[in-house]
XYZ file of C-alpha atoms in Angstrom:
288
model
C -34.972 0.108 -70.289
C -38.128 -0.274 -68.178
C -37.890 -1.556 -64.768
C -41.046 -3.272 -63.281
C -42.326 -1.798 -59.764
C -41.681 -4.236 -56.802
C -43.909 -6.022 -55.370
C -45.960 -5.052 -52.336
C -44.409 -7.648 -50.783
C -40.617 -5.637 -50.737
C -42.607 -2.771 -48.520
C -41.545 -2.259 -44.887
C -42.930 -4.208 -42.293
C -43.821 -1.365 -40.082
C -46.654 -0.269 -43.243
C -47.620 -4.266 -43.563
C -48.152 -4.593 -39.832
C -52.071 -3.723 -38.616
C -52.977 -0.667 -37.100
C -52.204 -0.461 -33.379
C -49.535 -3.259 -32.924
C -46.538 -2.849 -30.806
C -43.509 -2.670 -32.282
C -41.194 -5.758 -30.949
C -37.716 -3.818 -31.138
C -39.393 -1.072 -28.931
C -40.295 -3.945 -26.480
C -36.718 -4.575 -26.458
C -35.236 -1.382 -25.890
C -37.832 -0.886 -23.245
C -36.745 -3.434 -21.644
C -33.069 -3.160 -21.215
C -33.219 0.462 -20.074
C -35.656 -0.906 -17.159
C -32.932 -3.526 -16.617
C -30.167 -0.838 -16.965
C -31.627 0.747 -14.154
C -33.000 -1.723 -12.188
C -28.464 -2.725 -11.677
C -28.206 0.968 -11.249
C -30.323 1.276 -8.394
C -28.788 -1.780 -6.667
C -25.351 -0.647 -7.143
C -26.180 2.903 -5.919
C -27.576 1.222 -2.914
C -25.001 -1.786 -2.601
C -22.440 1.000 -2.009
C -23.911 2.615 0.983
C -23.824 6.138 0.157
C -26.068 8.341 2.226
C -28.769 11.029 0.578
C -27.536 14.726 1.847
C -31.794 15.385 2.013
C -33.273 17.892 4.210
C -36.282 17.720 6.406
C -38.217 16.113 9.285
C -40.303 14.689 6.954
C -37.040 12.748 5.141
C -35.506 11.820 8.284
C -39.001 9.478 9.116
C -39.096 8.140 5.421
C -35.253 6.752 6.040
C -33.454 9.313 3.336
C -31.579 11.186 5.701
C -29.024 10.156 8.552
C -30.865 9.437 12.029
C -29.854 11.985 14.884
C -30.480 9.475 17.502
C -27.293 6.740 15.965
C -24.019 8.031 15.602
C -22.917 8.909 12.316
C -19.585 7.120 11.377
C -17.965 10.113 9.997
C -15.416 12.650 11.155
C -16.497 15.164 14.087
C -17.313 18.962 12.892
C -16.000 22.008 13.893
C -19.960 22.125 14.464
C -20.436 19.464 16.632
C -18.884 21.529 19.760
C -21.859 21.035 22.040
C -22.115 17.553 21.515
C -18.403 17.290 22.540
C -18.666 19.546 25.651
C -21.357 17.343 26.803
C -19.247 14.342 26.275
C -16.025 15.564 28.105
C -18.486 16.476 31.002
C -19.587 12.577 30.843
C -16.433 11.358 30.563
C -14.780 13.687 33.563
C -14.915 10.795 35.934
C -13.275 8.497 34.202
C -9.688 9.858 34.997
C -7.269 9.408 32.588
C -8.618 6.721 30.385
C -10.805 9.355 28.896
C -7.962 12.001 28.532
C -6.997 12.370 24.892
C -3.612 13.110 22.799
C -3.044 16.846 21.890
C -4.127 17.463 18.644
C -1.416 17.805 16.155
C -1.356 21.100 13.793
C -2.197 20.549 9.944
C 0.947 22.301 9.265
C 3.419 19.022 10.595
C 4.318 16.746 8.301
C 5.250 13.597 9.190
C 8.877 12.609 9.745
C 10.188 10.107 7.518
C 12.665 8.106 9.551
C 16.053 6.688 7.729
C 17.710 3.505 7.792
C 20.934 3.155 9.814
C 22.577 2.025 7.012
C 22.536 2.651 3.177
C 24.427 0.997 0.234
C 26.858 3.675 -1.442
C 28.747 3.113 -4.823
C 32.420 4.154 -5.358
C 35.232 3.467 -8.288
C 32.932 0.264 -8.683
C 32.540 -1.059 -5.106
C 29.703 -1.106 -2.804
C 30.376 0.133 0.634
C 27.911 -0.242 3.540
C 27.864 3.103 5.610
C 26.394 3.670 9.079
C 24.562 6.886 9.703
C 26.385 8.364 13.227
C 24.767 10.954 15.303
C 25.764 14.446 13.659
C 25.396 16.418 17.654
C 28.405 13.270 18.327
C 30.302 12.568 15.129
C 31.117 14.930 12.162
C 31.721 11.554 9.965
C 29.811 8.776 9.115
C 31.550 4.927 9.716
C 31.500 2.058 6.231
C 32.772 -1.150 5.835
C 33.194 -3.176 3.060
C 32.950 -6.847 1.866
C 33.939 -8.488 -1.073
C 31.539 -11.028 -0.514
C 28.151 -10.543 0.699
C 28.289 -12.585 3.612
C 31.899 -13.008 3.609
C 34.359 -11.354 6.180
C 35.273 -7.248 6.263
C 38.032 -5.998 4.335
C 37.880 -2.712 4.889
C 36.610 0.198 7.402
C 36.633 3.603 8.708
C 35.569 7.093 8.407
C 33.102 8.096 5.590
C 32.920 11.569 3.883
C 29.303 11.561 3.254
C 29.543 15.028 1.247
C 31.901 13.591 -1.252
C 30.599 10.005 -0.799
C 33.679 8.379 -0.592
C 36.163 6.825 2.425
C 37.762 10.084 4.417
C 41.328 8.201 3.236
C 40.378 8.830 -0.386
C 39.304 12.255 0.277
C 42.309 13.447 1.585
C 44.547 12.421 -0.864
C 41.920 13.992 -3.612
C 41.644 17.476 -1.447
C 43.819 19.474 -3.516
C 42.172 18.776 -6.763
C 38.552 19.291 -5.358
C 40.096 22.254 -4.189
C 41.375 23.567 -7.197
C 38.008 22.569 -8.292
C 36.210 24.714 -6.333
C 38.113 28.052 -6.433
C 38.073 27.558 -10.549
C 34.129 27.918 -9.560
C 34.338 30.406 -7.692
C 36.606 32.591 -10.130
C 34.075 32.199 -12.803
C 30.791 33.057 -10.707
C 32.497 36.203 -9.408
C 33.262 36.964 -12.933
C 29.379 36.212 -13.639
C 27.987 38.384 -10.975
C 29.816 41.661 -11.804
C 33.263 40.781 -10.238
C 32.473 40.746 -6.547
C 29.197 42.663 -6.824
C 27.333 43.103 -3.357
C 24.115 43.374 -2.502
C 22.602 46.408 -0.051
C 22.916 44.021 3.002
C 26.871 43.561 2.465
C 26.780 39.997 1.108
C 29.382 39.609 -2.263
C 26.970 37.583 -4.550
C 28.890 35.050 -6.180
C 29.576 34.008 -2.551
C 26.248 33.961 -1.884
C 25.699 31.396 -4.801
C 28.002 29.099 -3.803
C 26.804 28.644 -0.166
C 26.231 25.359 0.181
C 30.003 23.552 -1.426
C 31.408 22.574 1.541
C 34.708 24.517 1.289
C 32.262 27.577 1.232
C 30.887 26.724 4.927
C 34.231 26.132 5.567
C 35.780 29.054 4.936
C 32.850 31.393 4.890
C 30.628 29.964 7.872
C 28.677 33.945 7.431
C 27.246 32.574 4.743
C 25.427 29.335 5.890
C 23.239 31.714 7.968
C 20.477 33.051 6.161
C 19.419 36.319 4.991
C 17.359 38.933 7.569
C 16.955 41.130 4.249
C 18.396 42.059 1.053
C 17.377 45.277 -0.532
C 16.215 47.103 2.689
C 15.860 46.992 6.840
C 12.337 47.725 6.083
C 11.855 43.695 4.557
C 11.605 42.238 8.419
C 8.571 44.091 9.281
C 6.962 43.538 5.263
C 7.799 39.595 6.166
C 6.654 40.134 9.812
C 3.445 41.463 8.483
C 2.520 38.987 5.797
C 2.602 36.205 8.401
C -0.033 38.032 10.718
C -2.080 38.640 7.698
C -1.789 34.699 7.012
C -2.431 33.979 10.434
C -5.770 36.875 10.246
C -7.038 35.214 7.040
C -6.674 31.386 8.415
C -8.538 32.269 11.345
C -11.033 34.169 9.555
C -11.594 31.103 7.003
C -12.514 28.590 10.159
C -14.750 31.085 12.111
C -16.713 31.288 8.896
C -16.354 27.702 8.307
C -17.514 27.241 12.213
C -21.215 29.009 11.476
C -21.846 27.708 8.349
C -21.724 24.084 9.906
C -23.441 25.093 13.059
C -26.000 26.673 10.737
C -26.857 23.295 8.254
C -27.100 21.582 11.924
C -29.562 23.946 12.579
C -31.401 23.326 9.287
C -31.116 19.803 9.679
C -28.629 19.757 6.377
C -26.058 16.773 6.855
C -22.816 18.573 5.524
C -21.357 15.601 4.345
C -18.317 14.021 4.777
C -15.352 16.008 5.723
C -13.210 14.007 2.828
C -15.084 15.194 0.125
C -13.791 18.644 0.268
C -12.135 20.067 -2.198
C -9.379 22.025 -0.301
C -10.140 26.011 -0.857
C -6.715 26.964 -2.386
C -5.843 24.742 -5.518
C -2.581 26.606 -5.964
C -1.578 25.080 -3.106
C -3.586 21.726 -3.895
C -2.369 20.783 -7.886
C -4.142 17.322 -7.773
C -7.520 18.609 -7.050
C -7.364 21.414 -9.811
C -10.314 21.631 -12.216
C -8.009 23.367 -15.395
């Protein structure tokens, strides 16, 4: 029933040890959070990124980007003096010196297309030729059996159908019949032959883009000056200025607040790490 009391020797080590001696698994962690950061440190600095410090006092201890080198980073709306002084420099030099006009933020850059594109139809691949649309109204295909064998077959293309012209014309009347079955059901949608205050019928409206639509009501490819009221092209007129206003607004403030970390000595950083100011706009640099 009685259980004998352990020995002394079963005791921790920690109450065996003497009075004042380091504990070894201490040592240990000591030592790899010196080591820790010891590869932190070189990897901070192995990676070249610059201290935003302020300060004559930084710029001598080597924290802060010299003013005498040229930063490597994109000019600021701040920077104006500097450039002034370099286009007066560089005024004798003619037209080596001259620079490209400055494209606005608001192009986007033109993807180009091939001349050519593969296009499936009742099973066979057809190679079609993109034509100029201010020239021809119709694209122009061939076709192989083979892929480097001889052509079997060519002409005209109906790229809105994708299919050969030939076949379209013999399918018109169904894809006509098609279309006004469409049409009958939309206008019996939206209130048979509803129209809106400007005079357009709606179900029309709806169906804009078939291409028997453009066809036989061209009106409707145009679009809309207003819907509900006259007074909408002045509202519209009025919300661009205000856009206009409010960007312009944005870089004049934008403008000081650089020139004023210049005069500070503040390095802004680089332009990159911006987060743009309207995330609505911007999805992949929200923060929710």
């Amino acid at each position: 029933r009685f259980h004998r009391s352990k020995s002394s020797t079963s005791l921790p080590r920690l109450m065996l040890m003497p009075t004042g001696a380091p504990d070894p698994r201490s040592r240990r962690r000591h030592a790899a959070v010196l080591v820790s950061l010891a590869f932190a440190v070189l990897a901070f600095l192995h990676t070249g990124v610059r201290l935003a410090f302020a300060g004559a006092a930084v710029q001598r201890m080597g924290l802060a980007p010299s003013a005498l080198a040229p930063a490597s980073r994109v000019a600021r709306c701040a920077e104006v003096v500097d450039a002034e002084v370099a286009d007066e420099d560089d005024a004798g030099d003619g037209e080596e010196g001259a620079e490209e006009p400055v494209e606005s933020v608001f192009d986007t850059p033109v993807k180009r297309k091939r001349k050519w594109y593969l296009q499936k139809y009742n099973g066979k691949y057809y190679k079609v030729f993109r034509s100029d649309r201010t020239k021809w109204k119709f694209d122009y295909y061939t076709f192989r059996e083979e892929k480097d064998g001889p052509v079997v077959e060519q002409g005209l293309w109906n790229q809105k159908y994708c299919q050969p012209l030939r076949e379209f014309n013999e399918n018109k009347p169904e894809y006509m019949r098609q279309w006004r079955r469409k049409m009958r059901k939309m206008k019996y949608k939206h209130g048979n032959g509803e129209k809106w205050p400007n005079g357009r019928k709606i179900y029309i409206h709806k169906m804009r883009n078939h291409p028997f639509t453009k066809m036989l009501y061209p009106s409707y490819s145009k679009p809309m000056e207003w819907i509900f009221s006259p007074k909408e092209v002045e509202k519209k007129a009025q919300r661009e200025r205000a856009m206009e206003l409010q960007r312009r607004l944005a870089q004049e403030a934008e403008q000081r607040r650089l020139a004023r970390l210049q005069e500070l000595g503040v390095w802004p950083g680089e332009e990159v790490w911006r987060r743009p100011a309207d995330g609505r706009r911007n999805r992949e640099h929200r923060v929710w």
